[in-house]
Amino acid sequence: MTLYIFRRFLQSIGVIFIVTALVFVGIYVIGNPVDILVSTEADQEQFDRMVKILGLDKPLWEQFLVYLSKLAQGDLGRSFAFSEPALKLVLQRMPATIELVTVAMLMALILGIPLGMYAGLHPEKAVSKTIMGASIVGVSIPNFWQGIMLIFVLAVSLAWLPSGGRGEIKTVLGITSSLWTADGWSHIITPAINLALAQCTLIIRLIRANVREIALLDYVKFARAKGLRRNRVVYVHIFKNTLVILITVVGLQFGSLIAYSVVTETIFSWPGMGKLIIDSVYILDRPVILAYLVIVVFLFVTINLIVDLLYSVIDPRIRLDGDQGSS
Amino acid sequence: MNARKKSEVGSDTLTAETISPFRDVRQQYIKSPVAVAALCVLLAIIIIAVTAPLISPQDPYDLKVIDIKDGRLKPGSPKLSKLATLSLKISISGLKKVGVPKASVTPTNRSGDTSPDAVQIILEPHAGNPYQWTVKVSPTANGHLDPLQTVNLERLPKGSKLSVGKKDKFRNVWRLSPKDTQELILTLPKTSTDVGQFRVVMSGGPQKKLMTYWLGTDDQGRDMLSGIFYGLRISLSVALSSVVIALTIGTILGLCAAYYGGRTDTLIMRFVDLQLSFPTILIALILLAILGKGVFNVILALVIVQWALYARTARGVALTERRKEYVESAQCLGLSTSRVILAHILPNCLPSLIVIATLEVAGAISLEATLSFLGLGLPITKPSLGLLIANGFDYLLAGYPWISILPGVALLITVFAINLVGDRLRDILNPRLRR
Amino acid sequence: MSGNHVLSVRNLDTRFQTQAGEIRAVDGVSFDLAKGEILGLVGESGSGKSVTGFSIMGLIDEPGKIHGGQVNFKGEDLAKADSKRYDRLRGREIAMIFQDPMMTLNPLLRIDTQMIEAILAHESVSKTTARQRARDALGMVGISSPDERLRAYPHQFSGGMRQRVVIAISMLHAPDIIIADEPTTALDVTIQAQILYEMQKLRQNHSVSIIWITHDLSVIAALADRVCVMYAGTLVEQGPIDDVLDYPTHPYTKGLIQSVPNHNSTGERLEQIPGVMPTMINPDPGCRFMDRCVYAKESCINEPQLIQSTNGRQVRCHYPLDH
């Protein structure tokens, strides 16, 4: 088991290394690094100075080492727009994004799991068919347009909720978040719904397909043959097996949510990492883009690792793989 | 011996006649009315996209035809021909002299189909008060300005008063409505000099309906319906190109990985896994940030985001098929490697690849629209639906929601139809669900 | 006739509604099962034997339904029982064993969980008592170090041991009947022998009746008291095992026996019954075996009746073979 964790950990480091190397290649080899790291408004003298300072006149492998060492120290350059260390900027915005993404994921799970299980256990009923039909529509709606429509309905036509921005933040128990205030909630609901709906449809479809498959398997039939009550059959046997897939998907989807928050944050003017990167791309603030990339890769790799570990906790076949031989 | 027909094969197949796979798929597909409807919608959309320049009521990118004054019109509004205008300078002299003051009218400017005699202006001084005049404005029988739409009196001397109409708060313009012009009384200020001068600017005339803006217009006055047609054309062609290219590249790589195995396989699959573990939108975003905007870059980004999916599928099927006996026997017969791959393994990959490709077209359309919406995708010269929606976003809160909503509906219908078709194909071609 | 019979099936008719039509999987099957008797239910794939077993257990799901007939168990017709009755019945009075033990046990739950839940479903005893009973049950089927085994997961067992666990589970409530659906098909021959031995022990020590469903005649020959031969959803022959094997009266039974390679006939051609089983969708009237029968005559186009003969033998044929 420990061997397994260790192996996965090494793999994660490897991935981070590869991605940072790719980024290095992309910036220093393919693109013109000077353009990227120096503001385009510098004149020739400042230009030459910057080249020296950034060490761009040194051989490539030396630059790579410098790059790596700077990376290890957390120095990813300074933002052109804000004149602050790029990494610090990104990290500052991270909590807002995490907040949004977490609320969205919870919403999606709370709504999606029961609906998916119902549709899977009773596929013939009209309600199930409606749910499935709605889920295809849900998958098809472009996320950004859905956000626009949500604003139109909730903020413009009905005027129930604000059309953008983040609410008041408070610090409780050392955690600073807008979720402690009612104003915070009124601001987070619409963007969270926007993120959640797409996830929800995915979860519903996944759980339904899974439940349908599992319900046909022999061990479910055997459980019934033993005379177990329907509830126990459903919750213990069917659901637990669905959990395996669910955890994998939820974990992976967290990454996807962080990605889609880019669009949602832009539409709803939510001050998170996503909005930062879009703004940075517009003005070509490349140090910030780099910092964002590094942070996001790091997050993804961590999430993948956690998912793998959880997976092995739930499925004993994987857990005991290294220790005991199977039949 | 047997009077009745031979029994057919047992309980799990229906008939022994051979049906070509294509006909079989078609037969199965037709069984779902929803899927058939989706396919019809999809075909309609494709036809629209292909014939957009022919069937659009207006070329939304031809600057000569666009009138910015037609901006932000509601859906269903008509496009009316331009009004004719005429402006006349009026000079009143002899105010301080004894006797009857005189008024002279000189045309100064006109546009559209008018002549100076399209309107008759009569100015009569009041007896005993040279500063008060009765003014009558009426369109004449040659009708070029009939009916009158607007009548403005501009540059009246300061302190003048009119008995009807409204003075503009900021500019020296009195706006009259057409019915005011029957008879109005102009009172010049008593301190005015011998000559008073002002202008009458009129517009009017019959208006023809040139076309109807069925879906309204955007902020620049472009017809939304035409814009959506062109947008569909661009969105669809970009998405399809990317899918075709990615499909080809991905399949080739996947088949190579499966067939050559070993290090080629590991190398390719590492890339595939790496790529598939990242969300597509982030990859596309970063790529476009590095490469910049442009059609080619967008297609490239879409291809890079997709190829791994095809590669993995092709490899998976190829690996399964490779172990099967017919491949071994083909090799025993001495067929060359490429022939084995192309003629035997590839056809077996096709069903899964087709399903994925169909669904990916929908995904590519959606992704491209998202990128264009964010301003990172196609340039303004190639406006896709995403760009249209982005343009309209600012007007959403201002009371002109259709500019953003309608292209989105078109996008939704397209993606929805493709997803339905792809779903149905998947149900048919996926062996696991066959009972 | 249900005097000392624990189960009495009469004209069981189970159908499935599919897109292709109505499949009559079990069409007019009748047999009796005595206390402590091992009854073999033999037939090719698709003959309806498994469906018969599931029908008795009430595990026929949509789009299938028991269309008609009776399943008389302890004076009650199970075909008309509601789900509450079945919940109490399954596992306690009638138990079932499936074919592939790897799929029968839930891979994510430990053995003890799966056994204890089976006990607690029908009796409210303490967990410790249930655990003890589970332990004893494992010992009864010959599994050593049961405490360790209880804490293990299914994938840690060998195929034969898994099946023994499944048998142990089926015996937890000392049911009257165990329906075994191809329990040894997925196991190799030596393990098969062990399982057969366990079943025989069960019958001996506990007088449990067993319905053994299989396509393998040789297993039946070794184990069963009586045999029912099924073909295309109908029961074509029934009787004491030795009798039927030595003197088959239905042409299909004869063909089946002849197609088993046995060591007396090295060098001879393997016999095969020509053709394949007919479709069970809207079947043609008359004898189902007609198209493959070498003895078929014109009148076989009419529905053959059940012919009873002495010592409990039945055959459904117009021209049963003479001996």
PDB file of N, CA, C and O in Angstrom, chain C residues 47-92:
ATOM      1  N   SER C  47     -32.792 -23.328 -23.436  1.00  0.00           N
ATOM      2  CA  SER C  47     -33.925 -24.227 -23.371  1.00  0.00           C
ATOM      3  C   SER C  47     -34.950 -23.772 -22.349  1.00  0.00           C
ATOM      4  O   SER C  47     -36.035 -24.325 -22.277  1.00  0.00           O
ATOM      5  N   GLY C  48     -34.601 -22.779 -21.545  1.00  0.00           N
ATOM      6  CA  GLY C  48     -35.570 -22.287 -20.579  1.00  0.00           C
ATOM      7  C   GLY C  48     -35.345 -22.813 -19.183  1.00  0.00           C
ATOM      8  O   GLY C  48     -36.140 -22.545 -18.287  1.00  0.00           O
ATOM      9  N   LYS C  49     -34.254 -23.549 -18.972  1.00  0.00           N
ATOM     10  CA  LYS C  49     -34.076 -24.141 -17.661  1.00  0.00           C
ATOM     11  C   LYS C  49     -33.769 -23.109 -16.590  1.00  0.00           C
ATOM     12  O   LYS C  49     -34.330 -23.156 -15.488  1.00  0.00           O
ATOM     13  N   SER C  50     -32.893 -22.132 -16.934  1.00  0.00           N
ATOM     14  CA  SER C  50     -32.586 -21.107 -15.933  1.00  0.00           C
ATOM     15  C   SER C  50     -33.809 -20.257 -15.643  1.00  0.00           C
ATOM     16  O   SER C  50     -34.073 -19.882 -14.487  1.00  0.00           O
ATOM     17  N   VAL C  51     -34.566 -19.968 -16.701  1.00  0.00           N
ATOM     18  CA  VAL C  51     -35.762 -19.143 -16.508  1.00  0.00           C
ATOM     19  C   VAL C  51     -36.742 -19.845 -15.575  1.00  0.00           C
ATOM     20  O   VAL C  51     -37.420 -19.211 -14.768  1.00  0.00           O
ATOM     21  N   THR C  52     -36.794 -21.177 -15.688  1.00  0.00           N
ATOM     22  CA  THR C  52     -37.664 -21.942 -14.782  1.00  0.00           C
ATOM     23  C   THR C  52     -37.241 -21.698 -13.343  1.00  0.00           C
ATOM     24  O   THR C  52     -38.066 -21.415 -12.471  1.00  0.00           O
ATOM     25  N   GLY C  53     -35.903 -21.814 -13.120  1.00  0.00           N
ATOM     26  CA  GLY C  53     -35.402 -21.590 -11.769  1.00  0.00           C
ATOM     27  C   GLY C  53     -35.743 -20.199 -11.259  1.00  0.00           C
ATOM     28  O   GLY C  53     -36.203 -20.008 -10.137  1.00  0.00           O
ATOM     29  N   PHE C  54     -35.490 -19.180 -12.099  1.00  0.00           N
ATOM     30  CA  PHE C  54     -35.783 -17.811 -11.681  1.00  0.00           C
ATOM     31  C   PHE C  54     -37.272 -17.606 -11.442  1.00  0.00           C
ATOM     32  O   PHE C  54     -37.676 -16.847 -10.558  1.00  0.00           O
ATOM     33  N   SER C  55     -38.106 -18.303 -12.245  1.00  0.00           N
ATOM     34  CA  SER C  55     -39.547 -18.142 -12.065  1.00  0.00           C
ATOM     35  C   SER C  55     -39.961 -18.630 -10.690  1.00  0.00           C
ATOM     36  O   SER C  55     -40.766 -18.009 -10.008  1.00  0.00           O
ATOM     37  N   ILE C  56     -39.380 -19.750 -10.280  1.00  0.00           N
ATOM     38  CA  ILE C  56     -39.728 -20.271  -8.959  1.00  0.00           C
ATOM     39  C   ILE C  56     -39.301 -19.269  -7.879  1.00  0.00           C
ATOM     40  O   ILE C  56     -40.019 -19.057  -6.901  1.00  0.00           O
ATOM     41  N   MET C  57     -38.144 -18.633  -8.078  1.00  0.00           N
ATOM     42  CA  MET C  57     -37.653 -17.679  -7.084  1.00  0.00           C
ATOM     43  C   MET C  57     -38.322 -16.318  -7.185  1.00  0.00           C
ATOM     44  O   MET C  57     -38.088 -15.454  -6.361  1.00  0.00           O
ATOM     45  N   GLY C  58     -39.113 -16.126  -8.227  1.00  0.00           N
ATOM     46  CA  GLY C  58     -39.750 -14.821  -8.376  1.00  0.00           C
ATOM     47  C   GLY C  58     -38.770 -13.743  -8.799  1.00  0.00           C
ATOM     48  O   GLY C  58     -38.953 -12.564  -8.512  1.00  0.00           O
ATOM     49  N   LEU C  59     -37.712 -14.143  -9.480  1.00  0.00           N
ATOM     50  CA  LEU C  59     -36.708 -13.164  -9.901  1.00  0.00           C
ATOM     51  C   LEU C  59     -36.833 -12.828 -11.384  1.00  0.00           C
ATOM     52  O   LEU C  59     -35.882 -12.400 -12.007  1.00  0.00           O
ATOM     53  N   ILE C  60     -38.013 -13.022 -11.925  1.00  0.00           N
ATOM     54  CA  ILE C  60     -38.239 -12.634 -13.318  1.00  0.00           C
ATOM     55  C   ILE C  60     -38.597 -11.155 -13.335  1.00  0.00           C
ATOM     56  O   ILE C  60     -39.593 -10.742 -12.753  1.00  0.00           O
ATOM     57  N   ASP C  61     -37.757 -10.362 -14.027  1.00  0.00           N
ATOM     58  CA  ASP C  61     -38.005  -8.906 -14.066  1.00  0.00           C
ATOM     59  C   ASP C  61     -38.548  -8.492 -15.412  1.00  0.00           C
ATOM     60  O   ASP C  61     -38.425  -9.214 -16.386  1.00  0.00           O
ATOM     61  N   GLU C  62     -39.078  -7.286 -15.444  1.00  0.00           N
ATOM     62  CA  GLU C  62     -39.517  -6.713 -16.723  1.00  0.00           C
ATOM     63  C   GLU C  62     -38.403  -6.836 -17.734  1.00  0.00           C
ATOM     64  O   GLU C  62     -37.256  -6.630 -17.391  1.00  0.00           O
ATOM     65  N   PRO C  63     -38.645  -7.155 -18.978  1.00  0.00           N
ATOM     66  CA  PRO C  63     -39.957  -7.319 -19.597  1.00  0.00           C
ATOM     67  C   PRO C  63     -40.528  -8.730 -19.491  1.00  0.00           C
ATOM     68  O   PRO C  63     -41.294  -9.136 -20.335  1.00  0.00           O
ATOM     69  N   GLY C  64     -40.127  -9.485 -18.468  1.00  0.00           N
ATOM     70  CA  GLY C  64     -40.659 -10.837 -18.347  1.00  0.00           C
ATOM     71  C   GLY C  64     -41.736 -10.918 -17.291  1.00  0.00           C
ATOM     72  O   GLY C  64     -41.820 -10.088 -16.398  1.00  0.00           O
ATOM     73  N   LYS C  65     -42.530 -11.947 -17.392  1.00  0.00           N
ATOM     74  CA  LYS C  65     -43.608 -12.100 -16.435  1.00  0.00           C
ATOM     75  C   LYS C  65     -44.050 -13.551 -16.433  1.00  0.00           C
ATOM     76  O   LYS C  65     -44.017 -14.218 -17.476  1.00  0.00           O
ATOM     77  N   ILE C  66     -44.472 -14.017 -15.258  1.00  0.00           N
ATOM     78  CA  ILE C  66     -45.084 -15.343 -15.233  1.00  0.00           C
ATOM     79  C   ILE C  66     -46.498 -15.196 -15.748  1.00  0.00           C
ATOM     80  O   ILE C  66     -47.346 -14.566 -15.126  1.00  0.00           O
ATOM     81  N   HIS C  67     -46.712 -15.776 -16.917  1.00  0.00           N
ATOM     82  CA  HIS C  67     -47.980 -15.560 -17.599  1.00  0.00           C
ATOM     83  C   HIS C  67     -49.072 -16.467 -17.057  1.00  0.00           C
ATOM     84  O   HIS C  67     -50.250 -16.113 -17.051  1.00  0.00           O
ATOM     85  N   GLY C  68     -48.675 -17.643 -16.645  1.00  0.00           N
ATOM     86  CA  GLY C  68     -49.706 -18.582 -16.164  1.00  0.00           C
ATOM     87  C   GLY C  68     -49.057 -19.756 -15.477  1.00  0.00           C
ATOM     88  O   GLY C  68     -47.833 -19.894 -15.422  1.00  0.00           O
ATOM     89  N   GLY C  69     -49.861 -20.599 -14.931  1.00  0.00           N
ATOM     90  CA  GLY C  69     -49.375 -21.805 -14.267  1.00  0.00           C
ATOM     91  C   GLY C  69     -49.276 -21.601 -12.769  1.00  0.00           C
ATOM     92  O   GLY C  69     -49.556 -20.525 -12.247  1.00  0.00           O
ATOM     93  N   GLN C  70     -48.877 -22.650 -12.093  1.00  0.00           N
ATOM     94  CA  GLN C  70     -48.799 -22.597 -10.631  1.00  0.00           C
ATOM     95  C   GLN C  70     -47.448 -23.070 -10.149  1.00  0.00           C
ATOM     96  O   GLN C  70     -46.820 -23.935 -10.762  1.00  0.00           O
ATOM     97  N   VAL C  71     -47.017 -22.474  -9.077  1.00  0.00           N
ATOM     98  CA  VAL C  71     -45.811 -22.929  -8.406  1.00  0.00           C
ATOM     99  C   VAL C  71     -46.215 -23.203  -6.958  1.00  0.00           C
ATOM    100  O   VAL C  71     -46.217 -22.311  -6.114  1.00  0.00           O
ATOM    101  N   ASN C  72     -46.595 -24.453  -6.719  1.00  0.00           N
ATOM    102  CA  ASN C  72     -47.146 -24.766  -5.405  1.00  0.00           C
ATOM    103  C   ASN C  72     -46.072 -25.150  -4.421  1.00  0.00           C
ATOM    104  O   ASN C  72     -45.356 -26.134  -4.586  1.00  0.00           O
ATOM    105  N   PHE C  73     -45.957 -24.374  -3.404  1.00  0.00           N
ATOM    106  CA  PHE C  73     -44.927 -24.579  -2.395  1.00  0.00           C
ATOM    107  C   PHE C  73     -45.589 -24.519  -1.031  1.00  0.00           C
ATOM    108  O   PHE C  73     -46.162 -23.503  -0.652  1.00  0.00           O
ATOM    109  N   LYS C  74     -45.496 -25.594  -0.328  1.00  0.00           N
ATOM    110  CA  LYS C  74     -46.096 -25.669   1.006  1.00  0.00           C
ATOM    111  C   LYS C  74     -47.551 -25.204   0.990  1.00  0.00           C
ATOM    112  O   LYS C  74     -47.975 -24.411   1.832  1.00  0.00           O
ATOM    113  N   GLY C  75     -48.284 -25.671   0.025  1.00  0.00           N
ATOM    114  CA  GLY C  75     -49.704 -25.358  -0.019  1.00  0.00           C
ATOM    115  C   GLY C  75     -50.022 -23.962  -0.524  1.00  0.00           C
ATOM    116  O   GLY C  75     -51.144 -23.495  -0.433  1.00  0.00           O
ATOM    117  N   GLU C  76     -49.050 -23.238  -1.062  1.00  0.00           N
ATOM    118  CA  GLU C  76     -49.297 -21.871  -1.502  1.00  0.00           C
ATOM    119  C   GLU C  76     -48.832 -21.741  -2.946  1.00  0.00           C
ATOM    120  O   GLU C  76     -47.849 -22.354  -3.336  1.00  0.00           O
ATOM    121  N   ASP C  77     -49.560 -20.937  -3.741  1.00  0.00           N
ATOM    122  CA  ASP C  77     -49.139 -20.760  -5.131  1.00  0.00           C
ATOM    123  C   ASP C  77     -48.234 -19.538  -5.216  1.00  0.00           C
ATOM    124  O   ASP C  77     -48.706 -18.401  -5.134  1.00  0.00           O
ATOM    125  N   LEU C  78     -46.961 -19.773  -5.389  1.00  0.00           N
ATOM    126  CA  LEU C  78     -46.007 -18.660  -5.394  1.00  0.00           C
ATOM    127  C   LEU C  78     -46.187 -17.730  -6.594  1.00  0.00           C
ATOM    128  O   LEU C  78     -45.784 -16.573  -6.550  1.00  0.00           O
ATOM    129  N   ALA C  79     -46.751 -18.237  -7.656  1.00  0.00           N
ATOM    130  CA  ALA C  79     -46.927 -17.395  -8.839  1.00  0.00           C
ATOM    131  C   ALA C  79     -47.804 -16.201  -8.525  1.00  0.00           C
ATOM    132  O   ALA C  79     -47.733 -15.167  -9.187  1.00  0.00           O
ATOM    133  N   LYS C  80     -48.616 -16.339  -7.490  1.00  0.00           N
ATOM    134  CA  LYS C  80     -49.489 -15.242  -7.115  1.00  0.00           C
ATOM    135  C   LYS C  80     -48.987 -14.501  -5.884  1.00  0.00           C
ATOM    136  O   LYS C  80     -49.660 -13.619  -5.373  1.00  0.00           O
ATOM    137  N   ALA C  81     -47.797 -14.853  -5.419  1.00  0.00           N
ATOM    138  CA  ALA C  81     -47.317 -14.219  -4.194  1.00  0.00           C
ATOM    139  C   ALA C  81     -46.884 -12.788  -4.452  1.00  0.00           C
ATOM    140  O   ALA C  81     -46.421 -12.445  -5.536  1.00  0.00           O
ATOM    141  N   ASP C  82     -46.995 -11.937  -3.431  1.00  0.00           N
ATOM    142  CA  ASP C  82     -46.536 -10.556  -3.586  1.00  0.00           C
ATOM    143  C   ASP C  82     -45.079 -10.438  -3.163  1.00  0.00           C
ATOM    144  O   ASP C  82     -44.490 -11.386  -2.665  1.00  0.00           O
ATOM    145  N   SER C  83     -44.525  -9.250  -3.361  1.00  0.00           N
ATOM    146  CA  SER C  83     -43.093  -9.109  -3.133  1.00  0.00           C
ATOM    147  C   SER C  83     -42.726  -9.268  -1.670  1.00  0.00           C
ATOM    148  O   SER C  83     -41.648  -9.732  -1.326  1.00  0.00           O
ATOM    149  N   LYS C  84     -43.652  -8.951  -0.781  1.00  0.00           N
ATOM    150  CA  LYS C  84     -43.350  -9.102   0.651  1.00  0.00           C
ATOM    151  C   LYS C  84     -43.155 -10.573   0.979  1.00  0.00           C
ATOM    152  O   LYS C  84     -42.261 -10.965   1.724  1.00  0.00           O
ATOM    153  N   ARG C  85     -44.045 -11.376   0.401  1.00  0.00           N
ATOM    154  CA  ARG C  85     -43.954 -12.806   0.680  1.00  0.00           C
ATOM    155  C   ARG C  85     -42.641 -13.324   0.131  1.00  0.00           C
ATOM    156  O   ARG C  85     -41.955 -14.117   0.754  1.00  0.00           O
ATOM    157  N   TYR C  86     -42.279 -12.867  -1.073  1.00  0.00           N
ATOM    158  CA  TYR C  86     -41.055 -13.342  -1.677  1.00  0.00           C
ATOM    159  C   TYR C  86     -39.835 -12.923  -0.883  1.00  0.00           C
ATOM    160  O   TYR C  86     -38.860 -13.649  -0.784  1.00  0.00           O
ATOM    161  N   ASP C  87     -39.876 -11.691  -0.335  1.00  0.00           N
ATOM    162  CA  ASP C  87     -38.738 -11.249   0.470  1.00  0.00           C
ATOM    163  C   ASP C  87     -38.499 -12.196   1.626  1.00  0.00           C
ATOM    164  O   ASP C  87     -37.374 -12.515   1.981  1.00  0.00           O
ATOM    165  N   ARG C  88     -39.602 -12.666   2.236  1.00  0.00           N
ATOM    166  CA  ARG C  88     -39.431 -13.564   3.372  1.00  0.00           C
ATOM    167  C   ARG C  88     -39.017 -14.954   2.909  1.00  0.00           C
ATOM    168  O   ARG C  88     -38.355 -15.700   3.609  1.00  0.00           O
ATOM    169  N   LEU C  89     -39.447 -15.275   1.695  1.00  0.00           N
ATOM    170  CA  LEU C  89     -39.223 -16.623   1.210  1.00  0.00           C
ATOM    171  C   LEU C  89     -37.797 -16.836   0.737  1.00  0.00           C
ATOM    172  O   LEU C  89     -37.173 -17.857   1.038  1.00  0.00           O
ATOM    173  N   ARG C  90     -37.293 -15.859   0.008  1.00  0.00           N
ATOM    174  CA  ARG C  90     -35.991 -16.036  -0.610  1.00  0.00           C
ATOM    175  C   ARG C  90     -34.893 -16.064   0.414  1.00  0.00           C
ATOM    176  O   ARG C  90     -34.791 -15.218   1.274  1.00  0.00           O
ATOM    177  N   GLY C  91     -34.045 -17.026   0.296  1.00  0.00           N
ATOM    178  CA  GLY C  91     -32.934 -17.130   1.234  1.00  0.00           C
ATOM    179  C   GLY C  91     -33.288 -17.942   2.464  1.00  0.00           C
ATOM    180  O   GLY C  91     -32.430 -18.541   3.083  1.00  0.00           O
ATOM    181  N   ARG C  92     -34.570 -17.951   2.765  1.00  0.00           N
ATOM    182  CA  ARG C  92     -34.958 -18.641   3.993  1.00  0.00           C
ATOM    183  C   ARG C  92     -35.620 -19.976   3.707  1.00  0.00           C
ATOM    184  O   ARG C  92     -35.278 -20.987   4.306  1.00  0.00           O
TER     185      ARG C  92
END
